[in-house]
PDB file of C-alpha atoms in Angstrom:
ATOM      1  CA  UNK A   1     -82.024 148.143  17.698  1.00 52.00           C
ATOM      2  CA  UNK A   2     -81.842 144.603  16.265  1.00 54.00           C
ATOM      3  CA  UNK A   3     -82.255 141.626  18.541  1.00 57.00           C
ATOM      4  CA  UNK A   4     -79.064 139.556  19.206  1.00 59.00           C
ATOM      5  CA  UNK A   5     -81.078 136.318  18.879  1.00 65.00           C
ATOM      6  CA  UNK A   6     -80.634 135.870  15.074  1.00 61.00           C
ATOM      7  CA  UNK A   7     -76.877 136.396  15.406  1.00 61.00           C
ATOM      8  CA  UNK A   8     -76.666 133.775  18.172  1.00 62.00           C
ATOM      9  CA  UNK A   9     -78.713 131.380  16.064  1.00 51.00           C
ATOM     10  CA  UNK A  10     -76.389 131.868  13.077  1.00 55.00           C
ATOM     11  CA  UNK A  11     -73.255 131.416  15.209  1.00 49.00           C
ATOM     12  CA  UNK A  12     -74.679 128.307  16.879  1.00 50.00           C
ATOM     13  CA  UNK A  13     -75.678 126.787  13.530  1.00 51.00           C
ATOM     14  CA  UNK A  14     -72.281 127.530  11.981  1.00 48.00           C
ATOM     15  CA  UNK A  15     -70.448 126.046  14.983  1.00 52.00           C
ATOM     16  CA  UNK A  16     -72.660 122.967  14.979  1.00 44.00           C
ATOM     17  CA  UNK A  17     -72.082 122.377  11.246  1.00 44.00           C
ATOM     18  CA  UNK A  18     -68.314 122.722  11.707  1.00 46.00           C
ATOM     19  CA  UNK A  19     -68.463 120.187  14.541  1.00 44.00           C
ATOM     20  CA  UNK A  20     -70.391 117.710  12.399  1.00 41.00           C
ATOM     21  CA  UNK A  21     -67.973 118.020   9.500  1.00 43.00           C
ATOM     22  CA  UNK A  22     -64.849 117.527  11.630  1.00 41.00           C
ATOM     23  CA  UNK A  23     -63.153 114.108  11.663  1.00 43.00           C
ATOM     24  CA  UNK A  24     -63.942 111.648  14.423  1.00 45.00           C
ATOM     25  CA  UNK A  25     -61.839 112.227  17.553  1.00 44.00           C
ATOM     26  CA  UNK A  26     -59.831 109.001  17.205  1.00 42.00           C
ATOM     27  CA  UNK A  27     -59.107 109.675  13.550  1.00 43.00           C
ATOM     28  CA  UNK A  28     -58.279 113.325  14.214  1.00 46.00           C
ATOM     29  CA  UNK A  29     -55.517 112.475  16.676  1.00 61.00           C
ATOM     30  CA  UNK A  30     -54.257 109.159  15.276  1.00 69.00           C
ATOM     31  CA  UNK A  31     -50.770 109.330  13.848  1.00 85.00           C
ATOM     32  CA  UNK A  32     -50.220 109.164  10.089  1.00 89.00           C
ATOM     33  CA  UNK A  33     -48.549 105.767  10.666  1.00 89.00           C
ATOM     34  CA  UNK A  34     -51.630 104.324  12.385  1.00 90.00           C
ATOM     35  CA  UNK A  35     -53.938 105.824   9.780  1.00 88.00           C
ATOM     36  CA  UNK A  36     -51.851 104.388   6.934  1.00 85.00           C
ATOM     37  CA  UNK A  37     -51.891 100.884   8.464  1.00 86.00           C
ATOM     38  CA  UNK A  38     -55.615 101.047   9.158  1.00 87.00           C
ATOM     39  CA  UNK A  39     -56.270 102.122   5.560  1.00 82.00           C
ATOM     40  CA  UNK A  40     -54.537  98.998   4.211  1.00 75.00           C
ATOM     41  CA  UNK A  41     -56.935  96.761   2.330  1.00 61.00           C
ATOM     42  CA  UNK A  42     -57.428  94.326   5.155  1.00 57.00           C
ATOM     43  CA  UNK A  43     -58.774  90.997   4.030  1.00 53.00           C
ATOM     44  CA  UNK A  44     -59.756  90.353   7.616  1.00 56.00           C
ATOM     45  CA  UNK A  45     -63.122  91.415   8.999  1.00 61.00           C
ATOM     46  CA  UNK A  46     -61.768  94.705  10.251  1.00 70.00           C
ATOM     47  CA  UNK A  47     -62.746  98.197   9.294  1.00 82.00           C
ATOM     48  CA  UNK A  48     -60.814 101.434   9.513  1.00 85.00           C
ATOM     49  CA  UNK A  49     -62.657 102.752  12.570  1.00 87.00           C
ATOM     50  CA  UNK A  50     -62.163  99.535  14.560  1.00 86.00           C
ATOM     51  CA  UNK A  51     -58.491  99.499  13.658  1.00 88.00           C
ATOM     52  CA  UNK A  52     -57.848 103.093  14.753  1.00 90.00           C
ATOM     53  CA  UNK A  53     -59.899 102.657  17.926  1.00 90.00           C
ATOM     54  CA  UNK A  54     -58.108  99.421  18.859  1.00 88.00           C
ATOM     55  CA  UNK A  55     -54.673 100.894  18.356  1.00 90.00           C
ATOM     56  CA  UNK A  56     -54.840 104.499  19.386  1.00 87.00           C
ATOM     57  CA  UNK A  57     -55.737 103.990  23.044  1.00 87.00           C
ATOM     58  CA  UNK A  58     -52.305 102.508  23.828  1.00 92.00           C
ATOM     59  CA  UNK A  59     -49.283 104.697  24.640  1.00 92.00           C
ATOM     60  CA  UNK A  60     -46.869 102.280  22.918  1.00 94.00           C
ATOM     61  CA  UNK A  61     -48.792 102.716  19.679  1.00 94.00           C
ATOM     62  CA  UNK A  62     -48.717 106.499  20.005  1.00 92.00           C
ATOM     63  CA  UNK A  63     -44.938 106.468  20.407  1.00 92.00           C
ATOM     64  CA  UNK A  64     -44.255 104.090  17.480  1.00 92.00           C
ATOM     65  CA  UNK A  65     -42.019 105.775  14.917  1.00 91.00           C
ATOM     66  CA  UNK A  66     -42.072 103.142  12.176  1.00 92.00           C
ATOM     67  CA  UNK A  67     -43.839  99.976  11.046  1.00 91.00           C
ATOM     68  CA  UNK A  68     -41.548  97.730  13.063  1.00 93.00           C
ATOM     69  CA  UNK A  69     -42.247  99.618  16.319  1.00 94.00           C
ATOM     70  CA  UNK A  70     -45.958  99.630  15.518  1.00 94.00           C
ATOM     71  CA  UNK A  71     -45.891  95.903  14.761  1.00 94.00           C
ATOM     72  CA  UNK A  72     -44.115  95.086  18.019  1.00 96.00           C
ATOM     73  CA  UNK A  73     -46.528  97.225  20.045  1.00 96.00           C
ATOM     74  CA  UNK A  74     -49.516  95.630  18.301  1.00 95.00           C
ATOM     75  CA  UNK A  75     -48.194  92.132  18.971  1.00 97.00           C
ATOM     76  CA  UNK A  76     -47.648  93.053  22.621  1.00 97.00           C
ATOM     77  CA  UNK A  77     -51.310  94.109  22.806  1.00 95.00           C
ATOM     78  CA  UNK A  78     -52.297  90.834  21.146  1.00 95.00           C
ATOM     79  CA  UNK A  79     -50.248  88.845  23.669  1.00 97.00           C
ATOM     80  CA  UNK A  80     -51.699  90.749  26.639  1.00 96.00           C
ATOM     81  CA  UNK A  81     -55.241  90.138  25.416  1.00 93.00           C
ATOM     82  CA  UNK A  82     -54.486  86.480  24.675  1.00 94.00           C
ATOM     83  CA  UNK A  83     -53.285  86.140  28.279  1.00 95.00           C
ATOM     84  CA  UNK A  84     -56.628  87.554  29.455  1.00 92.00           C
ATOM     85  CA  UNK A  85     -58.457  85.006  27.300  1.00 90.00           C
ATOM     86  CA  UNK A  86     -56.217  82.184  28.545  1.00 92.00           C
ATOM     87  CA  UNK A  87     -56.921  83.172  32.152  1.00 90.00           C
ATOM     88  CA  UNK A  88     -60.638  83.261  31.354  1.00 86.00           C
ATOM     89  CA  UNK A  89     -60.563  79.724  29.961  1.00 85.00           C
ATOM     90  CA  UNK A  90     -58.552  78.483  32.942  1.00 86.00           C
ATOM     91  CA  UNK A  91     -61.015  80.192  35.283  1.00 84.00           C
ATOM     92  CA  UNK A  92     -63.963  78.753  33.351  1.00 81.00           C
ATOM     93  CA  UNK A  93     -62.502  75.265  33.675  1.00 80.00           C
ATOM     94  CA  UNK A  94     -61.929  75.778  37.395  1.00 78.00           C
ATOM     95  CA  UNK A  95     -65.386  77.282  38.084  1.00 74.00           C
ATOM     96  CA  UNK A  96     -67.401  74.827  36.008  1.00 67.00           C
ATOM     97  CA  UNK A  97     -65.526  71.907  37.570  1.00 67.00           C
ATOM     98  CA  UNK A  98     -66.820  69.833  34.699  1.00 62.00           C
ATOM     99  CA  UNK A  99     -63.497  68.788  33.249  1.00 67.00           C
ATOM    100  CA  UNK A 100     -64.934  69.692  29.853  1.00 75.00           C
ATOM    101  CA  UNK A 101     -62.461  68.707  27.167  1.00 82.00           C
ATOM    102  CA  UNK A 102     -63.448  71.583  24.844  1.00 82.00           C
ATOM    103  CA  UNK A 103     -62.668  74.183  27.488  1.00 83.00           C
ATOM    104  CA  UNK A 104     -59.457  72.324  28.361  1.00 87.00           C
ATOM    105  CA  UNK A 105     -58.555  72.279  24.650  1.00 89.00           C
ATOM    106  CA  UNK A 106     -59.100  76.042  24.431  1.00 88.00           C
ATOM    107  CA  UNK A 107     -56.949  76.597  27.485  1.00 89.00           C
ATOM    108  CA  UNK A 108     -54.158  74.528  25.957  1.00 94.00           C
ATOM    109  CA  UNK A 109     -54.497  76.219  22.571  1.00 94.00           C
ATOM    110  CA  UNK A 110     -54.560  79.694  24.073  1.00 93.00           C
ATOM    111  CA  UNK A 111     -51.339  78.820  25.882  1.00 96.00           C
ATOM    112  CA  UNK A 112     -49.901  78.247  22.397  1.00 97.00           C
ATOM    113  CA  UNK A 113     -51.475  81.490  21.144  1.00 96.00           C
ATOM    114  CA  UNK A 114     -49.732  83.446  23.929  1.00 97.00           C
ATOM    115  CA  UNK A 115     -46.414  81.716  23.165  1.00 98.00           C
ATOM    116  CA  UNK A 116     -46.947  82.335  19.451  1.00 97.00           C
ATOM    117  CA  UNK A 117     -47.384  86.060  20.000  1.00 97.00           C
ATOM    118  CA  UNK A 118     -44.244  86.122  22.178  1.00 98.00           C
ATOM    119  CA  UNK A 119     -42.206  84.349  19.484  1.00 97.00           C
ATOM    120  CA  UNK A 120     -43.640  86.689  16.835  1.00 96.00           C
ATOM    121  CA  UNK A 121     -42.505  89.695  18.908  1.00 97.00           C
ATOM    122  CA  UNK A 122     -38.998  88.259  19.236  1.00 96.00           C
ATOM    123  CA  UNK A 123     -38.797  87.417  15.528  1.00 95.00           C
ATOM    124  CA  UNK A 124     -40.085  90.835  14.453  1.00 94.00           C
ATOM    125  CA  UNK A 125     -37.397  92.465  16.607  1.00 94.00           C
ATOM    126  CA  UNK A 126     -34.846  90.419  14.614  1.00 92.00           C
ATOM    127  CA  UNK A 127     -36.496  91.342  11.271  1.00 85.00           C
ATOM    128  CA  UNK A 128     -37.289  87.710  10.472  1.00 82.00           C
ATOM    129  CA  UNK A 129     -40.147  87.205   8.046  1.00 82.00           C
ATOM    130  CA  UNK A 130     -41.226  84.022   9.846  1.00 91.00           C
ATOM    131  CA  UNK A 131     -43.563  86.361  11.768  1.00 92.00           C
ATOM    132  CA  UNK A 132     -46.231  85.937   9.098  1.00 90.00           C
ATOM    133  CA  UNK A 133     -46.127  82.152   9.400  1.00 93.00           C
ATOM    134  CA  UNK A 134     -46.343  82.376  13.195  1.00 96.00           C
ATOM    135  CA  UNK A 135     -49.375  84.669  12.940  1.00 94.00           C
ATOM    136  CA  UNK A 136     -51.061  82.204  10.586  1.00 94.00           C
ATOM    137  CA  UNK A 137     -50.453  79.395  13.105  1.00 96.00           C
ATOM    138  CA  UNK A 138     -51.822  81.557  15.933  1.00 96.00           C
ATOM    139  CA  UNK A 139     -54.975  82.042  13.858  1.00 93.00           C
ATOM    140  CA  UNK A 140     -55.279  78.281  13.344  1.00 95.00           C
ATOM    141  CA  UNK A 141     -55.022  77.615  17.107  1.00 95.00           C
ATOM    142  CA  UNK A 142     -57.654  80.271  17.754  1.00 91.00           C
ATOM    143  CA  UNK A 143     -59.970  78.836  15.079  1.00 90.00           C
ATOM    144  CA  UNK A 144     -59.728  75.317  16.509  1.00 91.00           C
ATOM    145  CA  UNK A 145     -60.650  76.678  19.942  1.00 88.00           C
ATOM    146  CA  UNK A 146     -63.478  78.785  18.544  1.00 83.00           C
ATOM    147  CA  UNK A 147     -64.896  75.798  16.662  1.00 81.00           C
ATOM    148  CA  UNK A 148     -64.734  73.689  19.823  1.00 80.00           C
ATOM    149  CA  UNK A 149     -66.800  76.162  21.846  1.00 76.00           C
ATOM    150  CA  UNK A 150     -68.828  77.699  18.983  1.00 65.00           C
ATOM    151  CA  UNK A 151     -72.287  76.514  20.083  1.00 58.00           C
ATOM    152  CA  UNK A 152     -71.768  77.602  23.704  1.00 50.00           C
ATOM    153  CA  UNK A 153     -70.120  80.804  22.506  1.00 47.00           C
ATOM    154  CA  UNK A 154     -73.282  81.669  20.597  1.00 49.00           C
ATOM    155  CA  UNK A 155     -75.253  81.541  23.834  1.00 50.00           C
ATOM    156  CA  UNK A 156     -72.333  83.006  25.828  1.00 56.00           C
ATOM    157  CA  UNK A 157     -72.624  80.317  28.479  1.00 58.00           C
ATOM    158  CA  UNK A 158     -70.902  77.006  28.885  1.00 57.00           C
ATOM    159  CA  UNK A 159     -72.130  74.704  31.633  1.00 57.00           C
ATOM    160  CA  UNK A 160     -73.876  77.750  33.093  1.00 55.00           C
ATOM    161  CA  UNK A 161     -70.675  79.829  33.133  1.00 52.00           C
ATOM    162  CA  UNK A 162     -70.063  82.836  30.903  1.00 59.00           C
ATOM    163  CA  UNK A 163     -67.715  82.090  27.982  1.00 61.00           C
ATOM    164  CA  UNK A 164     -64.954  84.712  27.750  1.00 68.00           C
ATOM    165  CA  UNK A 165     -65.977  87.548  25.465  1.00 69.00           C
ATOM    166  CA  UNK A 166     -62.282  88.390  25.176  1.00 74.00           C
ATOM    167  CA  UNK A 167     -61.792  85.465  22.799  1.00 77.00           C
ATOM    168  CA  UNK A 168     -62.032  87.671  19.702  1.00 80.00           C
ATOM    169  CA  UNK A 169     -59.818  90.556  20.876  1.00 85.00           C
ATOM    170  CA  UNK A 170     -56.387  88.917  20.383  1.00 88.00           C
ATOM    171  CA  UNK A 171     -57.301  88.118  16.787  1.00 87.00           C
ATOM    172  CA  UNK A 172     -58.223  91.750  16.163  1.00 87.00           C
ATOM    173  CA  UNK A 173     -54.656  92.706  17.055  1.00 90.00           C
ATOM    174  CA  UNK A 174     -53.310  89.699  15.157  1.00 91.00           C
ATOM    175  CA  UNK A 175     -55.133  90.891  12.030  1.00 88.00           C
ATOM    176  CA  UNK A 176     -53.677  94.377  12.424  1.00 89.00           C
ATOM    177  CA  UNK A 177     -50.176  92.948  13.010  1.00 89.00           C
ATOM    178  CA  UNK A 178     -50.517  90.825   9.884  1.00 86.00           C
ATOM    179  CA  UNK A 179     -51.494  93.932   7.908  1.00 84.00           C
ATOM    180  CA  UNK A 180     -48.408  95.679   9.302  1.00 87.00           C
ATOM    181  CA  UNK A 181     -46.076  92.838   8.363  1.00 86.00           C
ATOM    182  CA  UNK A 182     -47.652  91.547   5.170  1.00 80.00           C
ATOM    183  CA  UNK A 183     -49.996  94.165   3.740  1.00 68.00           C
ATOM    184  CA  UNK A 184     -49.258  95.839   0.389  1.00 62.00           C
ATOM    185  CA  UNK A 185     -46.952  98.305   2.138  1.00 63.00           C
ATOM    186  CA  UNK A 186     -46.128  95.960   5.026  1.00 70.00           C
ATOM    187  CA  UNK A 187     -42.724  95.040   6.358  1.00 75.00           C
ATOM    188  CA  UNK A 188     -42.505  91.632   4.649  1.00 70.00           C
ATOM    189  CA  UNK A 189     -45.285  91.840   2.017  1.00 62.00           C
ATOM    190  CA  UNK A 190     -46.371  88.220   2.421  1.00 45.00           C
ATOM    191  CA  UNK A 191     -48.493  87.151  -0.548  1.00 45.00           C
ATOM    192  CA  UNK A 192     -50.996  84.416   0.139  1.00 42.00           C
ATOM    193  CA  UNK A 193     -52.190  82.373   3.051  1.00 40.00           C
ATOM    194  CA  UNK A 194     -50.638  79.265   4.445  1.00 34.00           C
ATOM    195  CA  UNK A 195     -52.756  76.170   4.412  1.00 29.00           C
TER     196      UNK A 195
END
C-alpha cells in the first residue's frame, strides 16, 4: 500500500502555490470603484497599494456607490486626520512651552487645512468644481508648515518633543481626493496645477 505522505505533499504544495498567486487581501476585497480610483495615474507620490490600504479600512468608503460619494468620504477622512495633526501641533506648542513661531505657524495653517477640507466637502456635495482649487490651497498650507518644521521633522523631535507623524496622512487622502475629482476619469477633470 502506498504511503499517504506524497499525496499530502502534493496537496500542500498546490494549496501553497494557489495562496501565493491570489491577490492581496486588500485588493481582493476592494470595490471596483476604489480599485479604479487607485489605478488612476496619480502624479502624487502614491502607489496603488497605499491607495487601496488607505481607503478600504473605512466603512464610508466601502459603502460609496459613485465617485462623488467616494470623494466625500475621502475628504472626511482627510479632515479627520488633519484634525489629529492640528491637535498634535497644539499639544506640541503647549508641551514645549517654547512659544516657537514655526510650531505656532503650523497650528494656524493646519486650522486652515481643516477648514479647507470642510469647505471642499460642502462644495463637492453641491457639485462645484472649486473643490480642486481648494485642495490645491490645502496643499500649499501643508507645504508651508512642512517647510517650517522640516529640519526638526527629519529628526522627529522639536525642542525635545516628538513632531507629529500624522502630518503626512491628511495629504495622502488629499491626493486621493484630487485623483477622484480631477484625474483622467475624475468628476471635474482638472487639467494642470494652480500656481
